[in-house]
Backbone as numpy.savetxt, mean C-alpha at the origin, in Angstrom:
# Nx Ny Nz CAx CAy CAz Cx Cy Cz
2.76 3.86 -13.83 1.93 2.71 -13.56 2.71 1.72 -12.72
2.00 0.94 -11.95 2.63 -0.09 -11.14 2.62 -1.39 -11.94
3.79 -1.96 -12.15 3.91 -3.19 -12.94 3.21 -4.33 -12.22
2.76 -5.30 -12.97 2.05 -6.45 -12.40 2.93 -7.20 -11.39
4.23 -7.22 -11.62 5.13 -7.93 -10.70 5.26 -7.20 -9.36
4.80 -5.96 -9.31 4.87 -5.20 -8.06 3.51 -5.02 -7.42
2.56 -5.85 -7.80 1.22 -5.79 -7.20 1.03 -6.97 -6.27
0.34 -6.73 -5.18 -0.01 -7.80 -4.26 -1.26 -8.46 -4.81
-1.18 -9.76 -5.03 -2.34 -10.45 -5.59 -2.74 -11.68 -4.77
-1.90 -12.13 -3.88 -2.23 -13.31 -3.07 -2.93 -12.90 -1.78
-3.92 -13.67 -1.43 -4.69 -13.42 -0.22 -3.79 -13.41 1.01
-2.82 -14.31 1.06 -1.94 -14.38 2.22 -1.11 -13.12 2.38
-0.69 -12.52 1.27 0.08 -11.28 1.34 -0.80 -10.12 1.82
-2.05 -10.08 1.33 -2.98 -9.07 1.82 -3.20 -9.25 3.32
-3.47 -10.47 3.72 -3.79 -10.75 5.12 -2.61 -10.39 6.03
-1.40 -10.73 5.61 -0.23 -10.41 6.43 -0.04 -8.91 6.54
-0.21 -8.21 5.46 -0.02 -6.75 5.48 -1.07 -6.10 6.37
-2.31 -6.54 6.27 -3.37 -5.96 7.09 -3.20 -6.30 8.56
-2.74 -7.51 8.85 -2.62 -7.95 10.24 -1.34 -7.47 10.92
-0.23 -7.54 10.22 1.07 -7.26 10.83 1.59 -5.86 10.58
1.07 -5.19 9.56 1.58 -3.86 9.21 0.95 -2.77 10.06
1.44 -1.57 9.88 0.86 -0.42 10.58 -0.23 0.18 9.72
-1.19 0.78 10.39 -2.34 1.37 9.70 -2.31 2.87 9.90
-2.37 3.60 8.81 -2.39 5.06 8.85 -3.63 5.51 8.09
-4.43 6.34 8.72 -5.65 6.84 8.09 -5.40 8.19 7.44
-5.90 8.32 6.25 -5.91 9.60 5.55 -7.38 10.00 5.38
-7.63 11.12 4.77 -9.01 11.60 4.64 -9.86 10.65 3.80
-9.33 10.15 2.71 -10.13 9.37 1.77 -9.65 7.93 1.59
-8.66 7.51 2.37 -8.19 6.14 2.26 -7.45 5.74 3.52
-7.28 4.45 3.67 -6.48 3.89 4.77 -5.26 3.23 4.14
-4.10 3.52 4.71 -2.84 2.99 4.19 -2.30 1.97 5.19
-2.10 0.75 4.72 -1.49 -0.31 5.53 -0.08 -0.52 5.00
0.92 -0.41 5.87 2.32 -0.54 5.48 2.98 -1.67 6.27
3.67 -2.54 5.56 4.41 -3.63 6.20 5.79 -3.73 5.56
6.77 -3.01 6.12 8.13 -3.10 5.58 8.70 -4.50 5.80
9.45 -4.99 4.82 10.11 -6.29 4.94 11.36 -6.07 5.77
11.42 -6.73 6.90 12.55 -6.53 7.80 13.73 -7.38 7.40
14.83 -7.13 8.06 16.06 -7.88 7.78 15.95 -9.33 8.22
14.97 -9.66 9.06 14.80 -11.02 9.55 13.80 -11.81 8.72
13.64 -11.46 7.45 12.70 -12.18 6.58 13.27 -13.54 6.27
12.56 -14.63 6.22 11.11 -14.71 6.34 10.65 -14.45 7.76
9.41 -14.09 7.88 8.89 -13.75 9.19 8.90 -14.97 10.11
8.81 -14.75 11.42 8.90 -15.84 12.38 7.87 -16.95 12.19
6.74 -16.64 11.55 5.72 -17.67 11.35 6.12 -18.65 10.26
7.06 -18.26 9.41 7.50 -19.14 8.33 6.58 -19.14 7.12
5.55 -18.31 7.16 4.63 -18.24 6.03 5.28 -17.52 4.87
5.02 -17.99 3.69 5.48 -17.38 2.45 6.97 -17.08 2.46
7.77 -18.07 2.76 9.22 -17.89 2.72 9.71 -17.67 1.30
8.85 -17.95 0.31 9.26 -17.79 -1.09 9.09 -16.37 -1.62
8.61 -15.45 -0.78 8.39 -14.09 -1.24 9.73 -13.41 -1.49
9.83 -12.73 -2.60 11.04 -11.99 -2.91 11.21 -10.85 -1.90
12.42 -10.65 -1.44 12.67 -9.59 -0.48 13.31 -8.37 -1.13
13.48 -8.40 -2.43 13.98 -7.23 -3.14 13.07 -6.97 -4.32
13.08 -5.76 -4.80 12.27 -5.43 -5.97 10.99 -4.73 -5.64
10.79 -4.35 -4.39 9.56 -3.68 -3.98 9.62 -2.21 -4.28
8.67 -1.45 -3.87 7.54 -1.81 -3.02 6.44 -2.52 -3.81
5.60 -3.21 -3.06 4.49 -3.95 -3.66 3.19 -3.28 -3.22
2.23 -3.19 -4.14 0.98 -2.48 -3.90 -0.21 -3.40 -4.04
-1.13 -3.28 -3.09 -2.41 -3.97 -3.15 -3.52 -2.95 -2.95
-4.64 -3.15 -3.62 -5.76 -2.22 -3.55 -7.01 -2.92 -3.07
-7.76 -2.23 -2.22 -9.08 -2.68 -1.80 -10.05 -1.56 -2.15
-10.82 -1.77 -3.20 -11.80 -0.78 -3.66 -13.14 -1.49 -3.70
-13.95 -1.28 -2.67 -15.20 -2.01 -2.53 -16.31 -1.41 -3.38
-17.44 -2.09 -3.41 -18.59 -1.62 -4.18 -19.19 -0.35 -3.58
-18.83 -0.02 -2.35 -19.31 1.22 -1.75 -18.75 2.44 -2.47
-17.62 2.26 -3.15 -16.99 3.36 -3.87 -17.81 3.75 -5.09
-18.45 2.78 -5.72 -19.26 3.06 -6.90 -19.40 1.84 -7.78
-19.91 2.07 -8.98 -20.08 0.97 -9.92 -18.71 0.53 -10.46
-18.72 -0.47 -11.33 -17.46 -1.04 -11.82 -16.58 -0.01 -12.53
-17.19 0.84 -13.30 -16.43 1.86 -14.03 -15.72 2.79 -13.04
-16.45 3.22 -12.02 -15.88 4.11 -11.01 -14.77 3.41 -10.23
-15.00 2.16 -9.84 -13.98 1.42 -9.08 -12.70 1.26 -9.90
-12.81 0.94 -11.16 -11.63 0.79 -12.00 -10.91 2.13 -12.20
-11.66 3.20 -12.34 -11.06 4.53 -12.47 -10.29 4.88 -11.19
-10.90 4.59 -10.03 -10.24 4.84 -8.75 -8.97 3.99 -8.63
-9.04 2.73 -9.02 -7.86 1.86 -8.95 -6.74 2.38 -9.84
-7.07 2.82 -11.04 -6.04 3.39 -11.92 -5.41 4.63 -11.31
-6.24 5.50 -10.74 -5.70 6.71 -10.11 -4.81 6.37 -8.93
-5.22 5.39 -8.13 -4.40 4.98 -6.99 -3.06 4.41 -7.45
-3.08 3.60 -8.50 -1.81 3.05 -9.01 -0.91 4.16 -9.53
-1.48 5.13 -10.23 -0.69 6.25 -10.75 -0.15 7.11 -9.61
-0.98 7.37 -8.61 -0.53 8.17 -7.46 0.60 7.45 -6.72
0.46 6.13 -6.56 1.51 5.36 -5.89 2.79 5.38 -6.70
2.68 5.33 -8.02 3.87 5.38 -8.87 4.61 6.71 -8.69
3.87 7.78 -8.43 4.49 9.09 -8.22 5.27 9.14 -6.92
4.81 8.44 -5.88 5.40 8.60 -4.54 6.19 7.40 -4.06
6.23 6.32 -4.79 6.89 5.11 -4.28 8.38 5.31 -4.01
8.99 6.21 -4.73 10.40 6.51 -4.50 10.65 7.23 -3.18
9.60 7.75 -2.57 9.73 8.47 -1.30 9.62 7.56 -0.09
9.36 6.27 -0.30 9.30 5.34 0.82 10.70 5.16 1.40
10.87 5.29 2.71 12.20 5.12 3.31 12.76 3.72 3.15
11.88 2.71 3.10 12.30 1.32 2.90 11.62 0.84 1.62
12.42 0.58 0.60 11.84 0.21 -0.69 11.09 -1.12 -0.63
11.57 -2.06 0.16 10.93 -3.37 0.26 9.78 -3.30 1.26
8.66 -2.78 0.82 7.50 -2.57 1.67 6.24 -3.06 0.96
5.40 -3.76 1.71 4.08 -4.12 1.23 3.14 -2.99 1.61
2.39 -2.46 0.63 1.47 -1.36 0.85 0.10 -1.79 0.36
-0.91 -1.70 1.23 -2.29 -1.97 0.84 -3.08 -0.70 1.08
-3.81 -0.26 0.06 -4.63 0.94 0.14 -6.09 0.54 0.12
-6.83 1.00 1.13 -8.27 0.75 1.21 -8.99 2.07 0.94
-9.80 2.10 -0.10 -10.45 3.33 -0.55 -11.79 3.55 0.16
-12.03 4.79 0.56 -13.34 5.20 1.08 -14.17 5.70 -0.10
-15.50 5.72 0.03 -16.35 6.17 -1.08 -16.03 7.58 -1.58
-15.57 8.46 -0.71 -15.29 9.84 -1.11 -14.10 9.97 -2.06
-13.37 8.89 -2.27 -12.17 8.92 -3.10 -12.50 9.09 -4.59
-13.71 8.77 -4.97 -14.09 8.80 -6.39 -13.98 10.20 -7.00
-14.03 11.23 -6.18 -14.01 12.60 -6.69 -12.62 13.20 -6.78
-11.58 12.48 -6.32 -10.24 13.06 -6.21 -9.41 12.84 -7.46
-8.47 13.76 -7.65 -7.52 13.62 -8.76 -6.32 12.80 -8.30
-5.49 12.43 -9.24 -4.29 11.65 -8.94 -3.34 12.44 -8.04
-3.21 13.73 -8.29 -2.31 14.56 -7.47 -2.80 14.67 -6.03
-4.10 14.78 -5.83 -4.64 14.82 -4.47 -4.40 13.49 -3.76
-4.54 12.39 -4.48 -4.26 11.07 -3.89 -2.78 10.94 -3.54
-1.90 11.42 -4.40 -0.47 11.37 -4.13 -0.13 12.17 -2.88
-0.78 13.32 -2.69 -0.54 14.12 -1.49 -0.96 13.36 -0.23
-2.09 12.67 -0.29 -2.53 11.89 0.87 -1.58 10.73 1.15
-1.05 10.11 0.09 -0.08 9.04 0.30 1.20 9.57 0.93
1.68 10.71 0.47 2.89 11.32 1.06 2.67 11.59 2.55
1.51 12.15 2.88 1.21 12.44 4.28 1.16 11.15 5.09
0.61 10.10 4.52 0.56 8.81 5.22 1.93 8.22 5.44
2.81 8.31 4.44 4.17 7.79 4.58 4.96 8.58 5.62
4.64 9.86 5.80 5.36 10.71 6.74 4.79 10.62 8.16
3.69 9.93 8.33 3.06 9.82 9.65 4.01 9.14 10.63
3.90 9.49 11.91 4.83 8.96 12.91 4.76 7.44 13.04
3.57 6.85 12.91 3.46 5.39 12.99 4.18 4.73 11.82
4.05 5.29 10.64 4.72 4.75 9.47 6.22 4.89 9.62
6.68 6.03 10.09 8.12 6.24 10.27 8.70 5.27 11.31
7.93 4.98 12.35 8.39 4.01 13.35 8.52 2.62 12.74
7.59 2.24 11.88 7.65 0.94 11.22 8.85 0.87 10.29
9.11 1.94 9.56 10.26 1.96 8.66 11.57 1.90 9.44
11.62 2.58 10.58 12.84 2.55 11.40 13.09 1.16 11.96
12.04 0.43 12.28 12.19 -0.93 12.81 12.63 -1.93 11.75
12.42 -1.62 10.50 12.76 -2.56 9.42 14.20 -2.39 8.94
14.84 -1.33 9.29 16.22 -1.08 8.81 17.22 -1.89 9.55
């Protein structure tokens, strides 16, 4: 499970990750990755109080298109469990990760989600972002 201290909950953190991070599409979800670079805080000076160690941090976007409340919560739990399985594989531990779920995600198991996350982390755009943050 992903601890509450490792979840993205502020709107500004979501917005920064979506705007400044790289976007990688998988079959059933979109992965937004924003590694914390060595030049933190960012040049805009926003959220200078964000911890730069202790990541990765996870945020979820599971809209009503995915299903009713029970289905959305089940999908969120599966996504958190899948992320917990693969978070150690991130090349840069201090990374903001936002996952946006497509409606087709409701039928997948945790292992299938973990495989899609691994493929997203290995994508060339993601690897370029990780290389730039080191």
